[in-house]
Coordinates of C-alpha atoms and ligand atoms in Angstrom, one line a residue:
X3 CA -158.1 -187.8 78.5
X4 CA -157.8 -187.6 74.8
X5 CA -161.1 -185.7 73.4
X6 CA -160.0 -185.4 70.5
X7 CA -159.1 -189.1 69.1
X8 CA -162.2 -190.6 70.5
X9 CA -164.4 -187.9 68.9
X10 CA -162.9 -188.6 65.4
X11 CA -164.3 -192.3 66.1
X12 CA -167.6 -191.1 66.0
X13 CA -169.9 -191.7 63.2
X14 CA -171.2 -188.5 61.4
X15 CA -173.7 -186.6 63.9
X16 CA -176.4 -184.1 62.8
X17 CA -177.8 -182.1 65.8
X18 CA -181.3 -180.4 66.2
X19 CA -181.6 -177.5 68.4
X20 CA -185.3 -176.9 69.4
X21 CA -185.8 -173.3 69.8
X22 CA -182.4 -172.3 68.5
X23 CA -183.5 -168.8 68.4
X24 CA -184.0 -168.6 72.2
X25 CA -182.0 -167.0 75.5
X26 CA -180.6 -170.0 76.3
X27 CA -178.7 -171.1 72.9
X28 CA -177.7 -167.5 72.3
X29 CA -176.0 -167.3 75.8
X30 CA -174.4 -170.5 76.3
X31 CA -175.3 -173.2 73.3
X32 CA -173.8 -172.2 70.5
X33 CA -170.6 -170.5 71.9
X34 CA -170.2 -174.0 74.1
X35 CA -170.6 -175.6 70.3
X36 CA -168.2 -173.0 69.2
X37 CA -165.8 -173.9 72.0
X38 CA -166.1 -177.7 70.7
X39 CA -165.6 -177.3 67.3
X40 CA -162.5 -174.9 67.7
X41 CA -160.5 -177.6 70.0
X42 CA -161.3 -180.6 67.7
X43 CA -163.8 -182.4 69.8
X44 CA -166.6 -182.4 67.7
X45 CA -167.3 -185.3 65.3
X46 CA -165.4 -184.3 61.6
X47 CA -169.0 -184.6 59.7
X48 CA -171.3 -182.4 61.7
X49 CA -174.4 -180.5 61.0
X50 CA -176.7 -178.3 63.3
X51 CA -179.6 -177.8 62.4
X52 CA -181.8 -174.9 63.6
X53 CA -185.7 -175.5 64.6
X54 CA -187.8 -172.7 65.7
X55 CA -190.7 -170.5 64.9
X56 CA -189.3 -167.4 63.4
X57 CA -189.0 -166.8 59.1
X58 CA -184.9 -167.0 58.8
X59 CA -182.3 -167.8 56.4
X60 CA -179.4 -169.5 57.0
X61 CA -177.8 -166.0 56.7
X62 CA -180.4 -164.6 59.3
X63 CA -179.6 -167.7 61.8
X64 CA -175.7 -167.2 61.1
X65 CA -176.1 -163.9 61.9
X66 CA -177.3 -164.8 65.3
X67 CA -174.5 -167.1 65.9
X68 CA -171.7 -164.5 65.5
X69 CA -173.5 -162.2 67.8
X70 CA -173.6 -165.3 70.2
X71 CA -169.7 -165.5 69.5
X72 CA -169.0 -161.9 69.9
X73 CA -166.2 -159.8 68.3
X74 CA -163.5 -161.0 70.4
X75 CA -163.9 -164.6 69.2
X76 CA -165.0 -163.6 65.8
X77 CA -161.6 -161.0 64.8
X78 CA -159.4 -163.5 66.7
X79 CA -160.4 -166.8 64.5
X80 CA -162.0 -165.3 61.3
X81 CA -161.1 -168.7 59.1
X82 CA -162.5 -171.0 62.3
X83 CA -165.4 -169.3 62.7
X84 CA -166.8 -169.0 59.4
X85 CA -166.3 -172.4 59.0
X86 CA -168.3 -173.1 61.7
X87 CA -170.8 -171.0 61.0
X88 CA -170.8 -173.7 57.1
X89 CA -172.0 -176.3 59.3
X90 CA -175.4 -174.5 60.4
X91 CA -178.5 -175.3 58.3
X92 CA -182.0 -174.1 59.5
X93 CA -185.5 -174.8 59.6
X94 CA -188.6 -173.2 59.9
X95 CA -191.2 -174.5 61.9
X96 CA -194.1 -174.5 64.3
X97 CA -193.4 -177.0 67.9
X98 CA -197.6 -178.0 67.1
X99 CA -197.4 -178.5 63.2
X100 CA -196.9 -181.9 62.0
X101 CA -196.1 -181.6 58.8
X102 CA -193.0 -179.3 59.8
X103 CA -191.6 -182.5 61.2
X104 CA -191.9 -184.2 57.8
X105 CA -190.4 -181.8 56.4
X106 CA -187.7 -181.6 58.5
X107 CA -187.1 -185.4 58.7
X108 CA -186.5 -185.1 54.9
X109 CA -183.8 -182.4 55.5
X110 CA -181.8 -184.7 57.5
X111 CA -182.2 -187.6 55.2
X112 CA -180.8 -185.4 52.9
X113 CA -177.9 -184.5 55.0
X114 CA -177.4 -188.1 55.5
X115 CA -177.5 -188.8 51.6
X116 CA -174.5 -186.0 51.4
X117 CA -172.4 -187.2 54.6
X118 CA -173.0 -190.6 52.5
X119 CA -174.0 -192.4 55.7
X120 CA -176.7 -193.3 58.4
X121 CA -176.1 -190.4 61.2
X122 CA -176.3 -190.4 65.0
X123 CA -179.1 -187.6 65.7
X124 CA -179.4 -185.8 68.7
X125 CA -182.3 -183.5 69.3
X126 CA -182.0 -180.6 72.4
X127 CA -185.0 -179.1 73.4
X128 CA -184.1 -175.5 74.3
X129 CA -187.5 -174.7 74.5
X130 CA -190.4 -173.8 77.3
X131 CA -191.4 -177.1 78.9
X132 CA -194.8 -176.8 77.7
X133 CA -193.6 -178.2 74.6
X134 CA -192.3 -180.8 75.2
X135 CA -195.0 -183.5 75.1
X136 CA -195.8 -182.1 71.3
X137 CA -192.4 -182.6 70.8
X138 CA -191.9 -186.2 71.8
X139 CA -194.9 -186.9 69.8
X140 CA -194.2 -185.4 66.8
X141 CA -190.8 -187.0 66.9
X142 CA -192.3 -190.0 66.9
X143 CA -195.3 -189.5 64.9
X144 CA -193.4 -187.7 61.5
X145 CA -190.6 -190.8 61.8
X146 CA -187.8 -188.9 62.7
X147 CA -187.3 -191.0 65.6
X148 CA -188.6 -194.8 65.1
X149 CA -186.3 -196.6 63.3
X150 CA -183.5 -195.0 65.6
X151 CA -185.2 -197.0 68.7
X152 CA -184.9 -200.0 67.0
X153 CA -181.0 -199.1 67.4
X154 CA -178.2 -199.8 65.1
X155 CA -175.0 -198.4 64.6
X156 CA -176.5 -195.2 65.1
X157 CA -178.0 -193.7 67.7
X158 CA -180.4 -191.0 69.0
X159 CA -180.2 -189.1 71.8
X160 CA -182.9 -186.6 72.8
X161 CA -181.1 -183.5 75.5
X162 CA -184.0 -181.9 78.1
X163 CA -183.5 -178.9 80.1
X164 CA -184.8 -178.8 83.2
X165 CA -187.1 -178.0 85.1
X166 CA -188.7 -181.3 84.0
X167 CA -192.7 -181.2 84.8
X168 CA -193.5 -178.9 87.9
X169 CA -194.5 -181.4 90.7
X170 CA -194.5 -185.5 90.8
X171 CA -197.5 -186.2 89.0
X172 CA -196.6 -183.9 86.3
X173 CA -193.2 -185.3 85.6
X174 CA -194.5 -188.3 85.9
X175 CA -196.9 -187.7 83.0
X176 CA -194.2 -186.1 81.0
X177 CA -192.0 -189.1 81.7
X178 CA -194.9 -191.6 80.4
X179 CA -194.7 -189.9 77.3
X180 CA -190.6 -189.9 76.9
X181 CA -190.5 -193.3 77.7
X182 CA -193.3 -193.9 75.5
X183 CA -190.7 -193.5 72.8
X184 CA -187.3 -193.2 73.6
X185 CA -185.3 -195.7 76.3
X186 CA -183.8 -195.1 79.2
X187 CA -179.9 -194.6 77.8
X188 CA -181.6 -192.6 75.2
X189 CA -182.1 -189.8 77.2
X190 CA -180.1 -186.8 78.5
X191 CA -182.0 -184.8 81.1
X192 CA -179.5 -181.8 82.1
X193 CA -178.5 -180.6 85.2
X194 CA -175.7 -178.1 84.1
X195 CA -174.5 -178.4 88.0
X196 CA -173.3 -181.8 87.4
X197 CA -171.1 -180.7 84.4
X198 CA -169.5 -178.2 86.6
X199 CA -165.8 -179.1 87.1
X200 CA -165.9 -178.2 91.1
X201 CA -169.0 -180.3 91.3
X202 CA -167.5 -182.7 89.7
X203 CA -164.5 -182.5 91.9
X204 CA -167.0 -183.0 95.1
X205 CA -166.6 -187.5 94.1
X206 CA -162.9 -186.8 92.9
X207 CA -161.8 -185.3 96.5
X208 CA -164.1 -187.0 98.8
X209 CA -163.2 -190.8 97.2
X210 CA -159.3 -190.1 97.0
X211 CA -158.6 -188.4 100.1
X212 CA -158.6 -190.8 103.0
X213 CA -157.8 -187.9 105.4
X214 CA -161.4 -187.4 105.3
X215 CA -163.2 -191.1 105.3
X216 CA -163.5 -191.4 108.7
X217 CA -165.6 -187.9 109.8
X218 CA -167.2 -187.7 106.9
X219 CA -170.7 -188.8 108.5
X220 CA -172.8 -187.7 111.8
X221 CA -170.2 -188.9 113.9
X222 CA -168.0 -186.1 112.2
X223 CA -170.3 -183.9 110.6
X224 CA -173.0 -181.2 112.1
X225 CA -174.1 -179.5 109.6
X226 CA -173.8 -178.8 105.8
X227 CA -175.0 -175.6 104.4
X228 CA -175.7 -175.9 100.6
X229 CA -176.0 -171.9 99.2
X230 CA -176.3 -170.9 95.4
X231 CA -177.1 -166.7 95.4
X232 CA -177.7 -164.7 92.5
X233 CA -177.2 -160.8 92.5
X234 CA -179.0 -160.9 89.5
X235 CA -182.6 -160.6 89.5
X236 CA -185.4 -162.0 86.5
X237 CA -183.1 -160.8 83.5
X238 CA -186.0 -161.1 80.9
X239 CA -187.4 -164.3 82.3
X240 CA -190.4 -162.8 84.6
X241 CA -192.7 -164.8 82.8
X242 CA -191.3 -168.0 83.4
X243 CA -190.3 -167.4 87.0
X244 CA -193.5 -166.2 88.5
X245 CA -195.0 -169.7 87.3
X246 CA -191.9 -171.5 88.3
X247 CA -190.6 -170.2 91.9
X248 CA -187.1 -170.4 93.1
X249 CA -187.7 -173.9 94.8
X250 CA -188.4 -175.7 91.5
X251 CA -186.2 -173.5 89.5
X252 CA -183.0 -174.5 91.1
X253 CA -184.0 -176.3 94.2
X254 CA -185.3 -180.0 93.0
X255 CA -182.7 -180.0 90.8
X256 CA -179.2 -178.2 91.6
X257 CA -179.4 -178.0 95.1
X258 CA -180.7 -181.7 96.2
X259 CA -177.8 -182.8 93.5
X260 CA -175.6 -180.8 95.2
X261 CA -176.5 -182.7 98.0
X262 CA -176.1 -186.4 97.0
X263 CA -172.8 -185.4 95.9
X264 CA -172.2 -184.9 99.6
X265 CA -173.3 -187.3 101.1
X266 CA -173.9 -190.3 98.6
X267 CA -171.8 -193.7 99.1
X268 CA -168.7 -194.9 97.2
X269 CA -170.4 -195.7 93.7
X270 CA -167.5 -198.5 93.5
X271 CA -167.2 -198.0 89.7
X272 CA -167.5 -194.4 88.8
X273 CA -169.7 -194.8 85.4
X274 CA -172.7 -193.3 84.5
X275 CA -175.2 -196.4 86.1
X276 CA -173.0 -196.7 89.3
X277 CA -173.2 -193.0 90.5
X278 CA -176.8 -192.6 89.1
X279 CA -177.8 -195.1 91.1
X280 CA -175.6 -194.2 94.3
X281 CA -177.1 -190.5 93.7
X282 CA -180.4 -191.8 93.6
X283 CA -179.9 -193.8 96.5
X284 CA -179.9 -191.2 98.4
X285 CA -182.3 -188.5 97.2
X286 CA -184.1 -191.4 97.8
X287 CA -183.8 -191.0 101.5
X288 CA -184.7 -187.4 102.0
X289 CA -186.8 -187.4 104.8
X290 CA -190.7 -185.8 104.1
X291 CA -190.6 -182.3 106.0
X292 CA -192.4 -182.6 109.3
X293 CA -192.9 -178.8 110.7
X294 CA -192.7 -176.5 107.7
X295 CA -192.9 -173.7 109.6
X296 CA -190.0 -174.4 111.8
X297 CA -187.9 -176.1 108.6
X298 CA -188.5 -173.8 105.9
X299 CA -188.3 -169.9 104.9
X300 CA -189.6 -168.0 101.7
X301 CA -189.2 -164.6 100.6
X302 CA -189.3 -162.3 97.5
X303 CA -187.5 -159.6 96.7
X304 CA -189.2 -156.0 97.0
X305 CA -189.2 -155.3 93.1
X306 CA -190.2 -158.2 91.8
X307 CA -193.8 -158.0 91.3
X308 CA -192.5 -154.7 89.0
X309 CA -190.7 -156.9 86.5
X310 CA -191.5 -157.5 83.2
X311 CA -193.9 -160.4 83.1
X312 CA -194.6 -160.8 86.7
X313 CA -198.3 -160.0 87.4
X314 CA -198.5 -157.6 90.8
X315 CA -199.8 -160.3 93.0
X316 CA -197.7 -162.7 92.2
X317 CA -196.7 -164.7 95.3
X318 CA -193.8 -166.9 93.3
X319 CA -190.5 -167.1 95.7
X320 CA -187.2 -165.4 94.7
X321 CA -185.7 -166.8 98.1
X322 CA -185.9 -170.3 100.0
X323 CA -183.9 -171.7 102.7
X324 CA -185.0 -175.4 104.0
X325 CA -183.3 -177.5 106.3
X326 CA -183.5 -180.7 105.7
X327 CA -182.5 -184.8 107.2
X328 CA -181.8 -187.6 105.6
X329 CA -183.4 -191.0 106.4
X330 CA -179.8 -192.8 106.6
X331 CA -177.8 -194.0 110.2
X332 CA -174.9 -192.4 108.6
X333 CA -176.7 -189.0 108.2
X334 CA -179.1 -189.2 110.7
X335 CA -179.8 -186.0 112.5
X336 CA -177.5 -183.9 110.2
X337 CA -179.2 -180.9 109.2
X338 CA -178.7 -180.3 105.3
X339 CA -179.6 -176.1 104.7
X340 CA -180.6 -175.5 101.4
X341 CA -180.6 -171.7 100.7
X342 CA -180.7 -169.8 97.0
X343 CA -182.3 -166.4 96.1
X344 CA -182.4 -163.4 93.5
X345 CA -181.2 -160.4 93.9
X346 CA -178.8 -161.0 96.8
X347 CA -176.2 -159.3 98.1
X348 CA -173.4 -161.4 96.8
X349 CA -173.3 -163.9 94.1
X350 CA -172.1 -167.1 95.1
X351 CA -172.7 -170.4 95.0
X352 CA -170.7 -173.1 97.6
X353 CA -171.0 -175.9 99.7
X354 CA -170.0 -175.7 103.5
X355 CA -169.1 -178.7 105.7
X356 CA -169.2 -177.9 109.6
X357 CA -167.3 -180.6 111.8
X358 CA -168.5 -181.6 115.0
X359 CA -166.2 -179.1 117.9
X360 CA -163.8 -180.6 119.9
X361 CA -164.8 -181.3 123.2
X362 CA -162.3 -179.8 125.1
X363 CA -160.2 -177.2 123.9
X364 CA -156.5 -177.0 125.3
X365 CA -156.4 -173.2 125.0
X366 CA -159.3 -170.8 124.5
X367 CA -160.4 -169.1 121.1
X368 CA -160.3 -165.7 119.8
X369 CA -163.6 -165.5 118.5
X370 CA -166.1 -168.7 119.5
X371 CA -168.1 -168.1 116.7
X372 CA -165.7 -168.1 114.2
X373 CA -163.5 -171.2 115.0
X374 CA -164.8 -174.4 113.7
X375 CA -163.2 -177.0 111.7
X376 CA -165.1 -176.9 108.6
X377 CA -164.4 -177.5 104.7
X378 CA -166.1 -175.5 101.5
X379 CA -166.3 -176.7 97.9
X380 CA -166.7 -173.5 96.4
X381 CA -167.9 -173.5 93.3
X382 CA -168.7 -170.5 91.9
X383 CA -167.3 -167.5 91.3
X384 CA -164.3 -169.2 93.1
X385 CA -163.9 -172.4 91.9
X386 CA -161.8 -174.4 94.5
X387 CA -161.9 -176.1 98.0
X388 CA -160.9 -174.4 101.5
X389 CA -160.1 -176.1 104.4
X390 CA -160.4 -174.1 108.3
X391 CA -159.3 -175.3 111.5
X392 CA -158.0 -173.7 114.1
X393 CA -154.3 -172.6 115.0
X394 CA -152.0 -171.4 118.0
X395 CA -152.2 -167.4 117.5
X396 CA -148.8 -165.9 116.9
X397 CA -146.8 -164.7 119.7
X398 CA -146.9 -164.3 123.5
X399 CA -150.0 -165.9 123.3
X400 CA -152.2 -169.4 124.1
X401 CA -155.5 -168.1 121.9
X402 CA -156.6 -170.5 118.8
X403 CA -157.2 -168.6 116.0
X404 CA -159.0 -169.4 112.7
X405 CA -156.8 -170.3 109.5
X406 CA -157.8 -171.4 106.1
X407 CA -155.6 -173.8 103.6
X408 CA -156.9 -172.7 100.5
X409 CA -157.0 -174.9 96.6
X410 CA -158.2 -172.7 93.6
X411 CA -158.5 -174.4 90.3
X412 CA -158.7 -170.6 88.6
X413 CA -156.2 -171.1 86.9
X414 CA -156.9 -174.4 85.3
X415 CA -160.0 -173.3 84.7
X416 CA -159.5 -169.9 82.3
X417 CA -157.4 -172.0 79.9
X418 CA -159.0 -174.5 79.0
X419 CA -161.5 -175.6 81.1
X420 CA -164.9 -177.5 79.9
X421 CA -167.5 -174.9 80.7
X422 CA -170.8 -177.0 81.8
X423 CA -172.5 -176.7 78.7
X424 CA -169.8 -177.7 76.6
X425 CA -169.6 -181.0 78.9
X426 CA -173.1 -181.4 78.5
X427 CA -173.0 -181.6 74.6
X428 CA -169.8 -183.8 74.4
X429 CA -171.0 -186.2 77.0
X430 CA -174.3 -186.0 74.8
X431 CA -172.4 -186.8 71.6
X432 CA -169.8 -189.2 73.2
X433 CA -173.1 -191.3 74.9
X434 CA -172.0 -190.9 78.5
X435 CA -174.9 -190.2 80.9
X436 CA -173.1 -189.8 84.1
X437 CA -173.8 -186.1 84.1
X438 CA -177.4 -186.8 83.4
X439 CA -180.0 -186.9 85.6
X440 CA -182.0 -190.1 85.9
X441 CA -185.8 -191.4 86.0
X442 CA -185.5 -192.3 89.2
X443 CA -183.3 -189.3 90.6
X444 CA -185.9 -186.7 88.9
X445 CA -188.6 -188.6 90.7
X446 CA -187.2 -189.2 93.9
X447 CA -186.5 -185.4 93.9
X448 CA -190.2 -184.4 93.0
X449 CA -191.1 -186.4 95.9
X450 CA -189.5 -184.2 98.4
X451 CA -190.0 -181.4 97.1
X452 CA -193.7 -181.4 95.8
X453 CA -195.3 -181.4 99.6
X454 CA -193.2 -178.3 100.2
X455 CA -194.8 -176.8 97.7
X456 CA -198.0 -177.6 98.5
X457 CA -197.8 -176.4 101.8
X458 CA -195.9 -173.1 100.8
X459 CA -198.6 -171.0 101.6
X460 CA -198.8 -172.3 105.4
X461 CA -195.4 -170.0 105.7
X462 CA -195.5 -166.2 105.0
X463 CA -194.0 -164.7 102.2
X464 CA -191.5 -162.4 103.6
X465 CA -190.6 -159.3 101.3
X466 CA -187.2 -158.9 101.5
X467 CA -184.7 -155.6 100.1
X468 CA -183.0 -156.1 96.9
X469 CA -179.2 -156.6 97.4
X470 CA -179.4 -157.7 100.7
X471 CA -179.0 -161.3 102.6
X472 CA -182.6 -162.1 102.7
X473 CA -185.7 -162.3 104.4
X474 CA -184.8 -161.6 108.6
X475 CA -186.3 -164.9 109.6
X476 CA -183.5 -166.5 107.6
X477 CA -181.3 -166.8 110.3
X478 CA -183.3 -169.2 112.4
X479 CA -182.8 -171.7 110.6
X480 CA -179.2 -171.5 111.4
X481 CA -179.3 -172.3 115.0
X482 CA -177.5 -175.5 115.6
X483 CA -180.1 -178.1 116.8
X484 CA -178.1 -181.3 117.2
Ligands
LIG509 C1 -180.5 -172.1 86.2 C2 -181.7 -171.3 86.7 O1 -180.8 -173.5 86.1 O2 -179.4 -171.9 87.0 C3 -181.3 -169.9 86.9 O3 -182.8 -171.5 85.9 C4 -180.0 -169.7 87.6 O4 -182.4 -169.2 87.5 C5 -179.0 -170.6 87.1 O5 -179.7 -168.4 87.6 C6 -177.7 -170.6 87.9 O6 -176.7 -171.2 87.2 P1 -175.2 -170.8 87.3 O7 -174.4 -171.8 86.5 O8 -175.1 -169.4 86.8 O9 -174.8 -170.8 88.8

């Protein structure tokens, strides 16, 4: 696809990072913008402008964009990257303050009065989700917004992180108040999973390949084991996690996405309302958990009541493992695991796709436990697909063996691969929501998970060792029940 061309078509685009300052632009925003603006695929009249709480200059906030960049990136493109840094402007302001909004929907007129033109405005709220009602308001309320409902040439598009609201009658409310002022095709809620390429990939392989059409359903299909672990542990975000939990953190969202890209039909038309809907569809169908002690496992990791931010009795999860059915006669009976934790023992996240066992074997097998036909999207750190089945051992021998066919997109990837966040902003700029996570998709997600959470503490929180697999009971919830 040409990037380029079509974002030289677009009109001149002025965008507004919400808490600019914070851990999440200064690790992966503004070098993802960076990344943009070096290969030409940002709009030729740009502006990005800064919003936060802190007293800077435009010196101060350039300042913190280079140490974003780093000195690699900086002494390898000095011309590029000061010219970047030309296109940053700042401003000062409180998330609650009304008239900060004024003043900064005057900035951007003025930006428009020098670009000479109306400008598409995109607003990204990097910012703790307890601000974002005040935002949506004050967006509205100061006029930055309205007359960009009313649609035009120009557009607005308003970017939220997850995790949106913490339950379904909190997203709900949050979701009163977004629709309250922006439409549907107006907003981006992000999901950086879906912007991975190797998630992406997941549609690509599993709609081109007939080899697999025919087993890919319970007829074919036993089990699929959906992981995503993290040797890392709280890195600075205590605070937020012992509110938040592992489930909602990266379970309603990543995981059950993960998910529908498994087992959601053909879309038919692969644009964004097709396979929203088709994800929907299916998250749709995630059937309520019935015995939570016999689905589910939580666990924390020993030191986490020690990090900073986390009070001592904090009972938030680090760990979760659920299995999980699907209300659908193509998936009915197939166990779905759904396992992530901190402060693991490896860091990895993948998808695994067991295949129902032959019947009969015509030789035996070297190790029974190991030989299944079964095929992994792994997505990160490998980023690449892996097929096993099973194979005549070498030599004076009738055993079956395991053996892997192996695809790696490495090295596709290192050169010039679209990280996730830099997908996210061009989608964003270019006005394709496929990537995005809809009303209905957030919702449907909240409605599986928010019973699990309310009956969290009918399970026992096992303590687990740091840079291990788990808690022990784990494992039960691998034993094969179809
Ligand atoms: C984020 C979670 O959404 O995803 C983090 O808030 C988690 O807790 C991260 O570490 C994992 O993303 P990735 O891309 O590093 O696998």
């Amino acid at each position: 696809m040409n990037y380029k061309a079509k974002s030289d078509a677009i009109l001149p685009t002025i965008i507004v990072i919400f808490g600019i300052t914070g851990d999440l632009s200064r690790r992966k925003l503004l070098s993802a913008l960076w990344y943009l603006y070096n290969k030409g695929m940002l709009p030729k009249q740009f502006c990005i402008m800064g919003f936060s709480r802190r007293n800077l200059s435009v010196a101060d906030l350039q300042k913190l964009v280079r140490s974003a960049l780093g000195t690699g990136i900086i002494s390898a493109n000095k011309v590029q990257v000061q010219k970047f840094l030309d296109i940053f402007l700042y401003q000062q302001g409180d998330f609650d303050n009304i008239e900060d909004y004024r003043t900064l929907g005057k900035r951007i007129d003025n930006i428009e009065q020098n670009f000479g033109m109306r400008a598409n405005r995109l607003f990204y709220l990097s910012v703790s989700p307890v601000h974002y009602e005040k935002i949506f308001q004050s967006l509205h309320d100061s006029l930055i917004v309205k007359s960009y409902c009313e649609k035009g040439k120009v557009w607005t598009h308003i970017l939220v992180e997850k995790p949106f609201g913490r339950d379904t009658r909190t997203a709900r409310i949050l979701d009163e108040k977004l629709i309250e002022f922006f439409c549907e095709e107006e907003i981006y809620r992000i999901d950086h999973y879906l912007a991975k390429e190797t998630v992406q990939n997941i549609l690509s392989f599993r709609f081109s390949n007939p080899i697999f059409k025919s087993v890919w359903n319970r007829e074919g299909i036993k089990k699929v084991h959906i992981e995503l672990l993290e040797t890392l542990g709280m890195e600075g975000r205590g605070v937020f996690y012992s509110d938040t939990g592992a489930l909602r953190d990266v379970g309603q969202n990543h995981l059950l996405q993960l998910l529908a890209m498994v087992t959601m039909e053909n879309p038919k038309k692969f644009d964004a309302s097709h396979i929203r809907v088709k994800r929907s569809e299916i998250l749709k169908r995630l059937l309520p958990m019935q015995d939570i002690a016999h689905n589910a496992v939580r666990g924390q990791y020993d030191d986490f009541v020690y990090e900073p931010g986390v009070t001592e009795r904090s009972d938030a999860e680090t760990y979760f493992k659920i299995r999980t059915f699907l209300d659908d006669p193509l998936w009915e009976g197939v166990p779905f695991i759904l396992e992530s934790g901190k402060r693991m023992d490896k860091n990895r996240t993948r998808i695994t796709v067991y295949f129902r066992d032959m019947q009969q074997l015509p030789y035996p097998v070297t190790d029974k436990e190991k030989c299944h036909n079964t095929l992994t999207f792994e997505i990160k750190p490998e980023e690449g697909i892996e097929v096993s089945f099973l194979a005549k051992k070498q030599g004076f021998t009738h055993m079956l063996e395991q053996r892997t066919l192996h695809f790696s997109y490495h090295d596709n990837t290192t050169n010039d691969g679209l990280y996730a966040y830099e997908r996210v902003l061009y989608d964003s700029i270019r006005g394709d929501q496929t990537l995005f996570t809809s009303t209905e998709e957030v919702h449907a997600a909240w409605r599986y998970i928010t019973p699990i959470l309310e009956s969290w503490n009918k399970i026992p929180l096992e303590i687990y060792t740091s840079g291990t697999c788990g808690p022990d009971s784990r494992t039960s919830l691998d034993v094969d029940n179809t």
